[in-house]
Amino acid sequence: MTQYGRVEKVRLLVVDDDPPIADLVATVARYEGWDAVTANTGEEALRLAGEFHPDIVVLDLMLPGVDGFGVLDRLRRSGTMVPVVFLTARDGVADRVAGLTRGGDDYLVKPFAVEELMARLRTVLRRSAGPNFQRSVLRVGDLSMDEDTHEVRHGEKRLTLTPTEYEVLRFLLRKSPTVMTKAQILDHVWEYGFGGRSNVVELVVSRLRRKLDETSDTGAPLIHTVRGFGYVVRQAGE
Amino acid sequence: MTQYGRVEKVRLLVVDDDPPIADLVATVARYEGWDAVTANTGEEALRLAGEFHPDIVVLDLMLPGVDGFGVLDRLRRSGTMVPVVFLTARDGVADRVAGLTRGGDDYLVKPFAVEELMARLRTVLRRSAGPNFQRSVLRVGDLSMDEDTHEVRHGEKRLTLTPTEYEVLRFLLRKSPTVMTKAQILDHVWEYGFGGRSNVVELVVSRLRRKLDETSDTGAPLIHTVRGFGYVVRQAGE
DNA sequence: CGACAGCTGTCGGGAACCTGTCGATCGGCT
DNA sequence: AGCCGATCGACAGGTTCCCGACAGCTGTCG
């Protein structure tokens, strides 16, 4: 966790009245080595915030009883400045966007992709670590991805990726050199509940490969197929 | 923080009886790498000023008990020359005049835009640094913005921007080369509580682009759209 | 006090772009 | 050789973005 300027595990509190969603987030976070607890009501959230002392909170805005804003209010009033990432329904507060990203907080529209949520959480943590924060750049071979500028470089050249391509590549880079199955990619990069169990992943990888080929100096492929298992980003020789 | 002639973090004291507002300002300041503390009453403010030794103070004029002027008077009487920026309510026209003639260094009307407040604070800090005072000029490519003279130059030519255009461009320049989402731009450049939709940002960007195009020597765009994410100001080649 | 001018935000049409489905083809493995 | 997963061109529908037109507001000037 040194990338956040910490030695200890990140402590995450997830607040959502839908247990499967809360658990989904908590599970992914634990898998990344974080400490995560879940709350299904505002009251529980406030109690846990006091006991657990999270470093960051994921907070659904539509809660029964005290709603998300109420929880935030009470959190702040009790003196804790813990950063918050909100979850909102698409047709609810979604376009009443104003105010949610102020002060370093962020928000995400449901249904979201877990990798995207994790990425936002990492960004918020990085930022709130203070002035010693530094850019997050993922590198494999001559390929680099700057998560702040969104710049993806392949050697000298820059490539322009669509949002989906960007997310898939980020995921593969982040997991490199571990092989990821198509199911894992689908589950992490696409929104939960996405139906199309088709060959979308293959398609996006194919498009990525073409863009990588067009900008390649060496001609050596970076995205490798592991037949029967999935994909991995790895430098030729390694 | 060397831009203010300091090595250490700027120390900010925020005094407002409305906790969400005080926290909003403190959070944004911390996000910029400052040290910030909040006080909700005049008494608390005086106590904290003594302990925390702020470099600058944001002071709401309408406080229960000792009001803003009272706090300032007592601060001065205790010998501190710390610069103060006042916050006043919109309808308090009388306050405006009084605020400036009573020893404040600047003032801002509520509801304000967080970026504007931060800009004022930076200016006051720079000025109070005395002889070491230096201009603040933001530059990207052949575009430059002088925050003191408000002069914006694109190559040889000058451009005339409306207040909103100026603020959006300043924000993008300041964050360059990081990509900013429309929500972030909206939340930082517009007043807190603004309910508008995020395509006002598109509109202002569109107007900015036209003005930049009209004055462009190279024809290369400076404001780039990162589809699905937001906008960024960046020189063509980089 | 009325006319005017500049600024800001809303609306909506149209263009550009992105995404997933289908299906023909390819290539590795047994 | 034959099977089966993988690859990728083409297309249609959907989304995002851009910007012209217009209306409300505010401050200014005669």
Coordinates of C-alpha atoms in Angstrom, one line a residue, chain B residues 14-25 39-40 58-64 85-92 95-96 107-114 116-117 120 191-193:
Chain B
V14 CA -11.6 28.6 8.3
V15 CA -14.2 30.3 10.4
D16 CA -17.9 29.7 9.5
D17 CA -20.8 28.8 11.7
D18 CA -22.1 26.5 9.0
P19 CA -20.1 23.3 9.3
P20 CA -20.6 22.1 5.8
I21 CA -19.3 25.3 4.4
A22 CA -16.3 25.4 6.7
D23 CA -15.5 21.8 5.9
L24 CA -15.9 22.4 2.2
V25 CA -13.3 25.1 2.2
A39 CA -13.8 26.9 13.8
N40 CA -17.6 27.4 14.1
V58 CA -11.1 32.8 5.9
L59 CA -13.7 34.5 8.1
D60 CA -17.5 34.6 7.8
L61 CA -18.9 37.9 8.9
M62 CA -22.1 36.4 10.3
L63 CA -21.1 34.5 13.4
P64 CA -23.1 33.9 16.5
V85 CA -10.5 37.0 3.6
F86 CA -14.1 37.7 4.5
L87 CA -17.2 35.8 3.5
T88 CA -20.4 37.7 3.4
A89 CA -24.0 36.9 2.5
R90 CA -25.3 38.2 -0.8
D91 CA -27.8 40.7 0.5
G92 CA -25.4 42.3 2.9
D95 CA -21.1 44.5 4.8
R96 CA -19.1 44.7 1.6
Y107 CA -13.9 39.4 0.5
L108 CA -16.1 37.0 -1.3
V109 CA -19.9 36.9 -1.5
K110 CA -21.7 33.6 -0.6
P111 CA -22.4 31.4 -2.4
F112 CA -19.0 31.4 -4.0
A113 CA -17.1 29.1 -6.3
V114 CA -14.4 27.1 -4.5
E116 CA -12.5 31.5 -6.9
L117 CA -11.9 31.4 -3.2
R120 CA -8.2 34.8 -3.9
E191 CA -21.0 28.4 -7.0
Y192 CA -21.8 25.6 -4.6
G193 CA -25.5 24.9 -4.8

